[in-house]
Coordinates of C-alpha atoms (C1' of nucleotides) in Angstrom, one line a residue:
Chain A
M1 CA 4.9 -1.2 1.3
F2 CA 3.1 0.0 4.8
S3 CA 0.6 2.8 4.7
Q4 CA 1.1 6.0 6.0
T5 CA -1.6 5.0 8.3
V6 CA 0.1 2.4 9.7
E7 CA 3.3 4.9 10.5
Y8 CA 1.1 7.5 12.4
A9 CA -0.4 4.3 14.6
L10 CA 3.0 2.6 15.4
R11 CA 4.2 6.6 16.4
A12 CA 1.0 7.1 18.8
A13 CA 1.3 3.9 20.1
V14 CA 4.8 4.4 21.1
Y15 CA 4.4 7.4 22.3
L16 CA 1.1 6.5 24.6
A17 CA 3.3 3.4 26.1
Q18 CA 6.0 6.2 27.3
R19 CA 3.4 8.3 28.6
R20 CA 1.2 5.4 29.8
P21 CA -0.2 5.5 31.9
D22 CA -1.7 9.6 32.1
P23 CA -3.8 10.3 29.7
V24 CA -2.6 12.0 26.8
T25 CA -4.9 14.3 23.8
T26 CA -4.6 13.6 20.7
E27 CA -3.2 17.4 20.0
N28 CA -0.6 16.2 22.2
I29 CA 0.4 12.7 20.7
A30 CA -0.1 15.2 16.8
Q31 CA 2.8 17.6 18.1
A32 CA 4.9 14.9 19.9
T33 CA 5.0 12.6 16.7
K34 CA 4.6 15.1 13.7
V35 CA 1.2 13.8 12.8
P36 CA -1.7 16.0 11.4
Q37 CA -3.9 16.4 14.4
A38 CA -7.1 16.0 12.5
Y39 CA -6.3 12.8 10.5
L40 CA -4.4 11.6 14.1
A41 CA -7.8 11.3 15.9
K42 CA -9.1 9.3 13.0
V43 CA -6.3 6.8 12.9
I44 CA -6.7 6.5 16.7
S45 CA -10.3 5.5 16.5
S46 CA -9.3 2.7 14.8
L47 CA -7.0 1.9 18.2
V48 CA -10.2 2.9 20.8
K49 CA -12.0 0.7 18.3
A50 CA -9.4 -2.5 18.3
G51 CA -9.3 -2.3 22.4
L52 CA -6.0 -1.0 22.1
V53 CA -7.0 2.3 23.8
K54 CA -9.3 3.8 25.4
S55 CA -10.3 7.5 25.3
Q56 CA -12.0 10.0 28.1
R57 CA -13.3 13.3 26.9
G58 CA -13.5 16.3 28.9
V59 CA -11.0 18.2 30.7
G60 CA -8.0 16.1 31.9
G61 CA -8.7 13.1 29.4
G62 CA -7.3 11.9 26.3
V63 CA -6.7 8.3 24.9
T64 CA -4.6 5.7 27.3
L65 CA -2.8 2.7 26.4
V66 CA -4.8 -0.6 28.2
R67 CA -2.6 -3.0 28.5
P68 CA 0.9 -2.5 29.7
P69 CA 3.5 -1.9 26.8
E70 CA 4.9 -5.4 28.0
D71 CA 1.7 -7.0 26.7
V72 CA 1.0 -5.2 23.5
N73 CA 2.7 -6.4 20.1
I74 CA 3.2 -3.8 17.6
L75 CA 1.1 -6.5 14.9
E76 CA -1.7 -5.7 17.2
V77 CA -1.6 -1.7 16.2
V78 CA -0.9 -2.4 12.8
N79 CA -3.6 -4.5 12.6
A80 CA -5.9 -2.3 14.3
V81 CA -5.7 0.3 11.4
D82 CA -4.6 -1.7 8.2
P83 CA -4.7 -5.5 8.7
I84 CA -1.9 -7.5 7.2
K85 CA -4.2 -9.5 5.2
R86 CA -2.7 -13.4 4.4
I87 CA -3.3 -15.3 0.9
T88 CA -5.3 -17.7 2.0
T89 CA -6.8 -18.8 -1.4
C90 CA -5.5 -18.2 -5.1
P91 CA -5.8 -14.7 -6.2
L92 CA -7.1 -15.9 -9.7
D93 CA -10.0 -18.3 -8.0
L94 CA -8.3 -21.7 -9.6
M95 CA -10.4 -23.8 -8.0
T96 CA -8.4 -26.7 -8.5
H97 CA -5.7 -24.7 -6.6
G98 CA -7.7 -24.4 -3.5
M99 CA -6.3 -23.6 -0.3
K100 CA -3.0 -24.7 -2.1
L101 CA -1.1 -22.0 -2.8
C102 CA 0.7 -22.3 -6.3
P103 CA 4.5 -21.4 -6.1
L104 CA 4.5 -17.4 -6.5
H105 CA 1.8 -16.6 -4.0
R106 CA 3.2 -19.1 -1.3
R107 CA 6.3 -16.9 -1.4
V108 CA 4.5 -13.4 -1.2
D109 CA 2.6 -14.9 1.8
N110 CA 5.6 -16.6 3.0
A111 CA 6.7 -12.7 3.2
Y112 CA 3.5 -11.7 4.9
A113 CA 4.1 -14.3 7.3
M114 CA 7.6 -13.1 8.2
V115 CA 6.3 -9.7 9.0
E116 CA 3.2 -11.1 11.0
N117 CA 6.0 -13.2 12.9
A118 CA 8.5 -10.5 13.3
F119 CA 6.1 -8.1 14.1
R120 CA 4.3 -10.3 16.9
S121 CA 7.0 -10.8 18.8
T122 CA 8.0 -7.3 19.3
T123 CA 6.4 -5.2 22.5
L124 CA 6.1 -2.0 22.7
A125 CA 8.1 -2.4 26.0
E126 CA 10.8 -3.9 23.9
I127 CA 11.1 -0.6 21.7
L128 CA 11.1 1.9 24.4
A129 CA 13.6 -0.4 26.3
E130 CA 16.3 -0.4 23.6
P131 CA 19.6 0.2 25.3
G132 CA 20.7 3.4 22.2
Q133 CA 20.7 6.6 23.6
S134 CA 17.9 8.0 22.3
V135 CA 13.7 8.0 23.2
P136 CA 12.3 6.2 20.2
L137 CA 10.8 9.8 19.2
C138 CA 12.2 12.2 20.7
E139 CA 14.8 14.9 19.9
V140 CA 17.9 14.2 21.8
P141 CA 20.1 16.7 22.7
T142 CA 23.0 17.2 20.8
V143 CA 26.1 18.6 22.9
E144 CA 26.9 21.9 21.3
P145 CA 30.3 23.0 22.1
S146 CA 30.0 26.5 23.4
S147 CA 26.1 26.8 24.2
S148 CA 24.4 25.4 26.8
A149 CA 21.5 25.2 24.9
V150 CA 19.4 22.0 27.7
V151 CA 16.1 23.5 27.0
P152 CA 13.7 21.7 26.3
A153 CA 11.4 23.1 23.3
K154 CA 7.6 22.5 25.3
P155 CA 8.2 23.0 28.6
N156 CA 4.3 22.2 28.6
H157 CA 4.4 19.1 27.6
R158 CA 7.3 17.1 29.3
M159 CA 8.7 14.5 27.2
P160 CA 11.1 12.2 28.6
L161 CA 14.2 13.1 27.1
E162 CA 18.0 11.9 27.2
V163 CA 21.1 12.5 26.7
E164 CA 22.8 11.6 23.9
V165 CA 26.4 9.5 24.6
A166 CA 28.8 9.6 21.8
A167 CA 27.4 7.4 19.7
P168 CA 28.8 8.6 16.0
A169 CA 26.9 8.0 12.9
D170 CA 27.9 4.3 11.8
Chain B
M1 CA 0.2 -5.0 1.9
F2 CA 1.5 -5.5 -1.4
S3 CA -0.4 -3.3 -4.4
Q4 CA -2.2 -5.0 -7.3
T5 CA 0.4 -3.6 -9.5
V6 CA 3.1 -5.7 -7.8
E7 CA 0.6 -8.5 -7.6
Y8 CA -0.2 -8.3 -11.6
A9 CA 4.1 -7.6 -12.6
L10 CA 4.3 -10.9 -10.6
R11 CA 2.0 -12.5 -12.9
A12 CA 3.3 -11.5 -16.0
A13 CA 7.1 -12.3 -15.0
V14 CA 6.3 -15.7 -14.1
Y15 CA 4.2 -15.9 -17.1
L16 CA 6.7 -15.1 -19.4
A17 CA 9.2 -16.8 -17.5
Q18 CA 7.2 -20.0 -18.3
R19 CA 6.9 -19.4 -22.3
R20 CA 10.8 -17.9 -22.8
P21 CA 11.6 -17.7 -25.1
D22 CA 8.3 -16.9 -27.3
P23 CA 7.6 -13.5 -27.2
V24 CA 3.5 -13.2 -25.5
T25 CA 1.2 -10.8 -26.8
T26 CA 0.1 -8.8 -23.7
E27 CA -3.6 -9.9 -24.7
N28 CA -2.6 -13.4 -24.0
I29 CA -0.9 -12.8 -20.8
A30 CA -3.7 -10.8 -19.9
Q31 CA -5.9 -13.5 -20.3
A32 CA -3.7 -16.3 -18.7
T33 CA -2.9 -14.5 -15.4
K34 CA -6.8 -13.0 -15.3
V35 CA -5.5 -9.2 -15.4
P36 CA -7.2 -6.2 -16.9
Q37 CA -5.6 -6.0 -20.5
A38 CA -5.2 -2.4 -20.9
Y39 CA -3.8 -2.0 -17.2
L40 CA -1.3 -4.6 -17.6
A41 CA -0.5 -3.3 -20.8
K42 CA 0.8 0.1 -18.5
V43 CA 2.7 -2.7 -16.1
I44 CA 4.5 -4.2 -18.6
S45 CA 5.7 -0.9 -20.0
S46 CA 6.9 -0.1 -16.4
L47 CA 9.1 -3.9 -16.8
V48 CA 10.5 -2.7 -20.2
K49 CA 11.6 0.4 -18.5
A50 CA 13.4 -1.3 -16.2
G51 CA 15.0 -3.7 -18.9
L52 CA 13.5 -6.9 -18.2
V53 CA 11.4 -7.5 -20.8
K54 CA 11.7 -6.5 -24.2
S55 CA 9.1 -5.6 -26.7
Q56 CA 8.5 -6.3 -30.2
R57 CA 5.8 -4.6 -32.0
G58 CA 4.1 -5.8 -35.1
V59 CA 2.9 -9.1 -35.9
G60 CA 4.5 -12.4 -34.4
G61 CA 4.9 -9.3 -31.7
G62 CA 4.6 -9.7 -27.6
V63 CA 6.9 -9.3 -24.7
T64 CA 9.7 -11.4 -23.6
L65 CA 11.9 -12.1 -20.6
V66 CA 15.5 -10.6 -21.3
R67 CA 17.5 -12.9 -19.3
P68 CA 16.9 -16.4 -18.3
P69 CA 14.5 -17.0 -15.2
E70 CA 17.4 -18.5 -13.0
D71 CA 18.8 -14.5 -13.4
V72 CA 15.8 -13.2 -12.6
N73 CA 14.6 -13.1 -9.1
I74 CA 11.4 -11.4 -7.9
L75 CA 12.4 -8.4 -6.1
E76 CA 13.4 -6.6 -9.3
V77 CA 10.2 -7.7 -10.7
V78 CA 9.1 -5.8 -7.4
N79 CA 11.1 -2.7 -7.6
A80 CA 10.5 -2.0 -11.6
V81 CA 6.5 -1.5 -10.8
D82 CA 6.7 -0.6 -7.6
P83 CA 10.0 -0.5 -5.2
I84 CA 10.0 -0.9 -1.6
K85 CA 11.3 1.9 -0.3
R86 CA 13.8 1.4 2.9
I87 CA 13.6 4.0 5.7
T88 CA 17.0 5.5 5.5
T89 CA 16.3 8.3 7.5
C90 CA 14.1 9.5 10.2
P91 CA 10.7 9.7 9.1
L92 CA 10.2 12.0 11.6
D93 CA 13.1 14.6 10.4
L94 CA 14.4 14.9 13.8
M95 CA 18.1 15.9 12.4
T96 CA 19.7 14.4 16.1
H97 CA 18.6 11.3 14.7
G98 CA 20.4 11.8 11.4
M99 CA 21.2 8.1 9.9
K100 CA 20.5 6.6 13.1
L101 CA 16.8 5.1 13.2
C102 CA 15.0 5.1 16.6
P103 CA 13.8 1.4 18.0
L104 CA 10.8 2.2 16.1
H105 CA 11.9 2.9 12.5
R106 CA 14.6 0.2 12.9
R107 CA 12.0 -2.5 13.7
V108 CA 9.9 -1.6 10.6
D109 CA 12.9 -1.3 8.6
N110 CA 14.0 -4.4 9.3
A111 CA 10.9 -5.4 8.5
Y112 CA 11.5 -4.4 5.4
A113 CA 14.9 -5.7 4.8
M114 CA 13.7 -9.6 5.5
V115 CA 10.8 -8.8 2.5
E116 CA 13.8 -7.7 0.4
N117 CA 15.9 -10.5 1.0
A118 CA 13.6 -13.0 0.9
F119 CA 12.3 -11.9 -2.8
R120 CA 15.9 -11.4 -4.1
S121 CA 16.9 -15.2 -3.2
T122 CA 14.2 -15.7 -5.3
T123 CA 14.4 -16.6 -8.8
L124 CA 11.7 -17.3 -11.8
A125 CA 13.2 -20.4 -12.3
E126 CA 12.4 -21.5 -8.8
I127 CA 9.2 -20.9 -8.7
L128 CA 8.8 -22.5 -12.0
A129 CA 10.3 -25.3 -10.6
E130 CA 8.4 -26.0 -7.6
P131 CA 7.9 -29.9 -7.4
G132 CA 4.5 -29.4 -6.4
Q133 CA 1.9 -30.6 -9.1
S134 CA 0.9 -27.2 -10.3
V135 CA 2.3 -25.0 -13.1
P136 CA 2.4 -21.6 -11.2
L137 CA -0.5 -19.6 -12.8
C138 CA -2.5 -22.5 -14.7
E139 CA -5.4 -24.4 -13.7
V140 CA -4.4 -27.9 -12.4
P141 CA -6.1 -30.9 -13.9
T142 CA -7.7 -33.2 -11.1
V143 CA -8.7 -36.8 -12.3
E144 CA -12.6 -37.1 -11.8
P145 CA -13.7 -40.5 -11.5
S146 CA -16.1 -40.7 -13.7
S147 CA -15.9 -38.4 -16.5
S148 CA -13.2 -38.1 -18.9
A149 CA -13.9 -34.7 -19.8
V150 CA -10.6 -33.0 -21.7
V151 CA -11.5 -30.4 -23.3
P152 CA -9.2 -27.2 -23.7
A153 CA -11.4 -24.1 -23.1
K154 CA -9.5 -21.6 -25.5
P155 CA -7.8 -23.9 -27.9
N156 CA -6.3 -20.7 -29.8
H157 CA -3.9 -19.7 -27.3
R158 CA -2.4 -22.5 -25.9
M159 CA -1.5 -22.9 -22.1
P160 CA 0.3 -25.8 -21.0
L161 CA -2.7 -27.4 -19.8
E162 CA -6.3 -27.1 -18.3
V163 CA -9.5 -28.7 -18.3
E164 CA -12.0 -27.1 -16.1
V165 CA -13.4 -29.9 -13.6
A166 CA -16.9 -29.2 -12.4
A167 CA -16.6 -25.6 -11.6
P168 CA -20.0 -24.1 -10.2
A169 CA -20.7 -21.0 -10.0
D170 CA -19.3 -18.9 -7.0
Chain C
dC1 C1' 3.2 0.3 -50.0
dA2 C1' -0.9 -1.3 -48.7
dT3 C1' -2.5 -3.9 -44.7
dG4 C1' -3.0 -5.7 -39.7
dA5 C1' -0.8 -6.9 -35.9
dA6 C1' 0.9 -5.3 -31.8
dC7 C1' 2.7 -1.9 -28.5
dC8 C1' 3.0 2.4 -26.7
dG9 C1' 1.5 7.0 -24.9
dG10 C1' -2.1 10.4 -23.3
dA11 C1' -6.6 11.3 -21.2
dC12 C1' -10.0 10.5 -18.3
dA13 C1' -13.4 7.9 -14.9
dA14 C1' -13.6 5.6 -10.7
dC15 C1' -11.9 4.6 -6.4
dT16 C1' -9.5 4.8 -2.4
dG17 C1' -6.3 6.7 0.9
dT18 C1' -5.0 10.4 2.9
dA19 C1' -5.9 15.0 5.2
dT20 C1' -8.5 19.2 6.5
dC21 C1' -12.5 21.6 9.2
dC22 C1' -16.5 21.7 12.1
dA23 C1' -20.6 21.1 14.6
dA24 C1' -22.3 17.6 18.2
dA25 C1' -21.6 15.1 22.2
dA26 C1' -19.5 13.7 26.9
dA27 C1' -17.4 15.2 30.8
dA28 C1' -14.9 17.5 34.5
dT29 C1' -15.3 21.6 37.7
dG30 C1' -16.7 25.9 39.3
Chain D
dC1 C1' -26.3 24.9 35.1
dA2 C1' -23.0 27.3 32.4
dT3 C1' -18.3 26.5 30.8
dT4 C1' -14.6 24.6 29.2
dT5 C1' -12.2 20.6 27.2
dT6 C1' -11.9 16.7 24.9
dT7 C1' -13.3 12.9 21.7
dT8 C1' -16.5 11.5 18.0
dG9 C1' -18.7 11.7 13.8
dG10 C1' -19.5 13.7 9.1
dA11 C1' -18.6 16.6 5.2
dT12 C1' -15.5 17.7 2.0
dA13 C1' -11.0 18.2 -0.3
dC14 C1' -6.9 16.4 -2.6
dA15 C1' -3.6 13.0 -4.4
dG16 C1' -2.4 8.4 -5.9
dT17 C1' -4.1 4.0 -7.4
dT18 C1' -6.5 1.4 -10.6
dG19 C1' -8.7 0.9 -14.5
dT20 C1' -10.4 2.1 -19.4
dC21 C1' -10.0 4.3 -24.3
dC22 C1' -8.4 5.6 -27.9
dG23 C1' -5.5 7.1 -31.5
dG24 C1' -1.1 7.1 -33.2
dT25 C1' 3.4 4.6 -33.9
dT26 C1' 6.3 0.4 -35.3
dC27 C1' 6.6 -3.6 -37.8
dA28 C1' 6.3 -7.9 -40.6
dT29 C1' 4.0 -9.5 -44.4
dG30 C1' 2.6 -10.2 -49.1

DNA sequence: CATGAACCGGACAACTGTATCCAAAAAATG
DNA sequence: CATTTTTTGGATACAGTTGTCCGGTTCATG
């Protein structure tokens, strides 16, 4: 139901929130979030245009979340790249309906409203702070019985990884 | 957020519920719901395959809602043409996440769940029975002070009501 | 059994979303 | 000022969605 673009934008936003206030290159984000690099660049450009992130060219540059994660809700991210368009007028152009939606479209629009509200009340900080074991996007190291195996795959871009705490699959 | 196909399918379903148990031709539905006839045929074919409506060829044929409107919820209609796909596994293929979604995808999937639940608990009958003034898809007659104007535009395919009132070109 | 009404299915066109590539512009650094 | 790093934007390709067209099939009716 949500577009691929929305998915990518959310991943990037969460990752940027993690790394804030450090600037991160799009390639870095692309690797960490497993999003096609070139396409991610376009998506991020939308976030820039929306004023959610700022970009800095050149060495040591990259993109940064402008506001603190507590002040950014995920509806803003979604709307920046692929706005949820509420139903404001009758899709059938029945002018006697006017602003008043018929029962069908009222229900559909209510669904939109629910999603909007849920997303508006969810901040990036909230997602990062989730008490669960794992950092949102990152692989979480599992404790291998015999091998020691605690080696970050890519030491060059530090991601805040985390220890699994015996959370068996539900 | 919902596809055009979903919108069309819902219109058709509501209209078929109105007209049940009479069979209605796709052309009839197309006109009443303002959906491109040829494309609507495809959409309806999906509803047939899903077992929601049955079709009958030849004169006096058409399509009919199989179950009574009280027993059909709109989630079934949506899923028949463009299924809501819940997030069951980590979209990043992080296998250590397994079945357990990260905080981000948990929220997104929760949004899907909310929509699913809302739609599952809404029947076609409920939409038809809405106490408001208007029959779901149809133009509603407004009381014009001076003009009497009660002329059905298209007498050949009876829809439950009509009367265009002073509709200036948009 | 001929006719017309209606659905069915495949082929095709147009448009949008997704994705890739590359050159240009901007910024830091020496 | 040259070089390197990075974003930016354009051109293009590919795929999925939306929409159209048409011949074929099924069915009721006389």
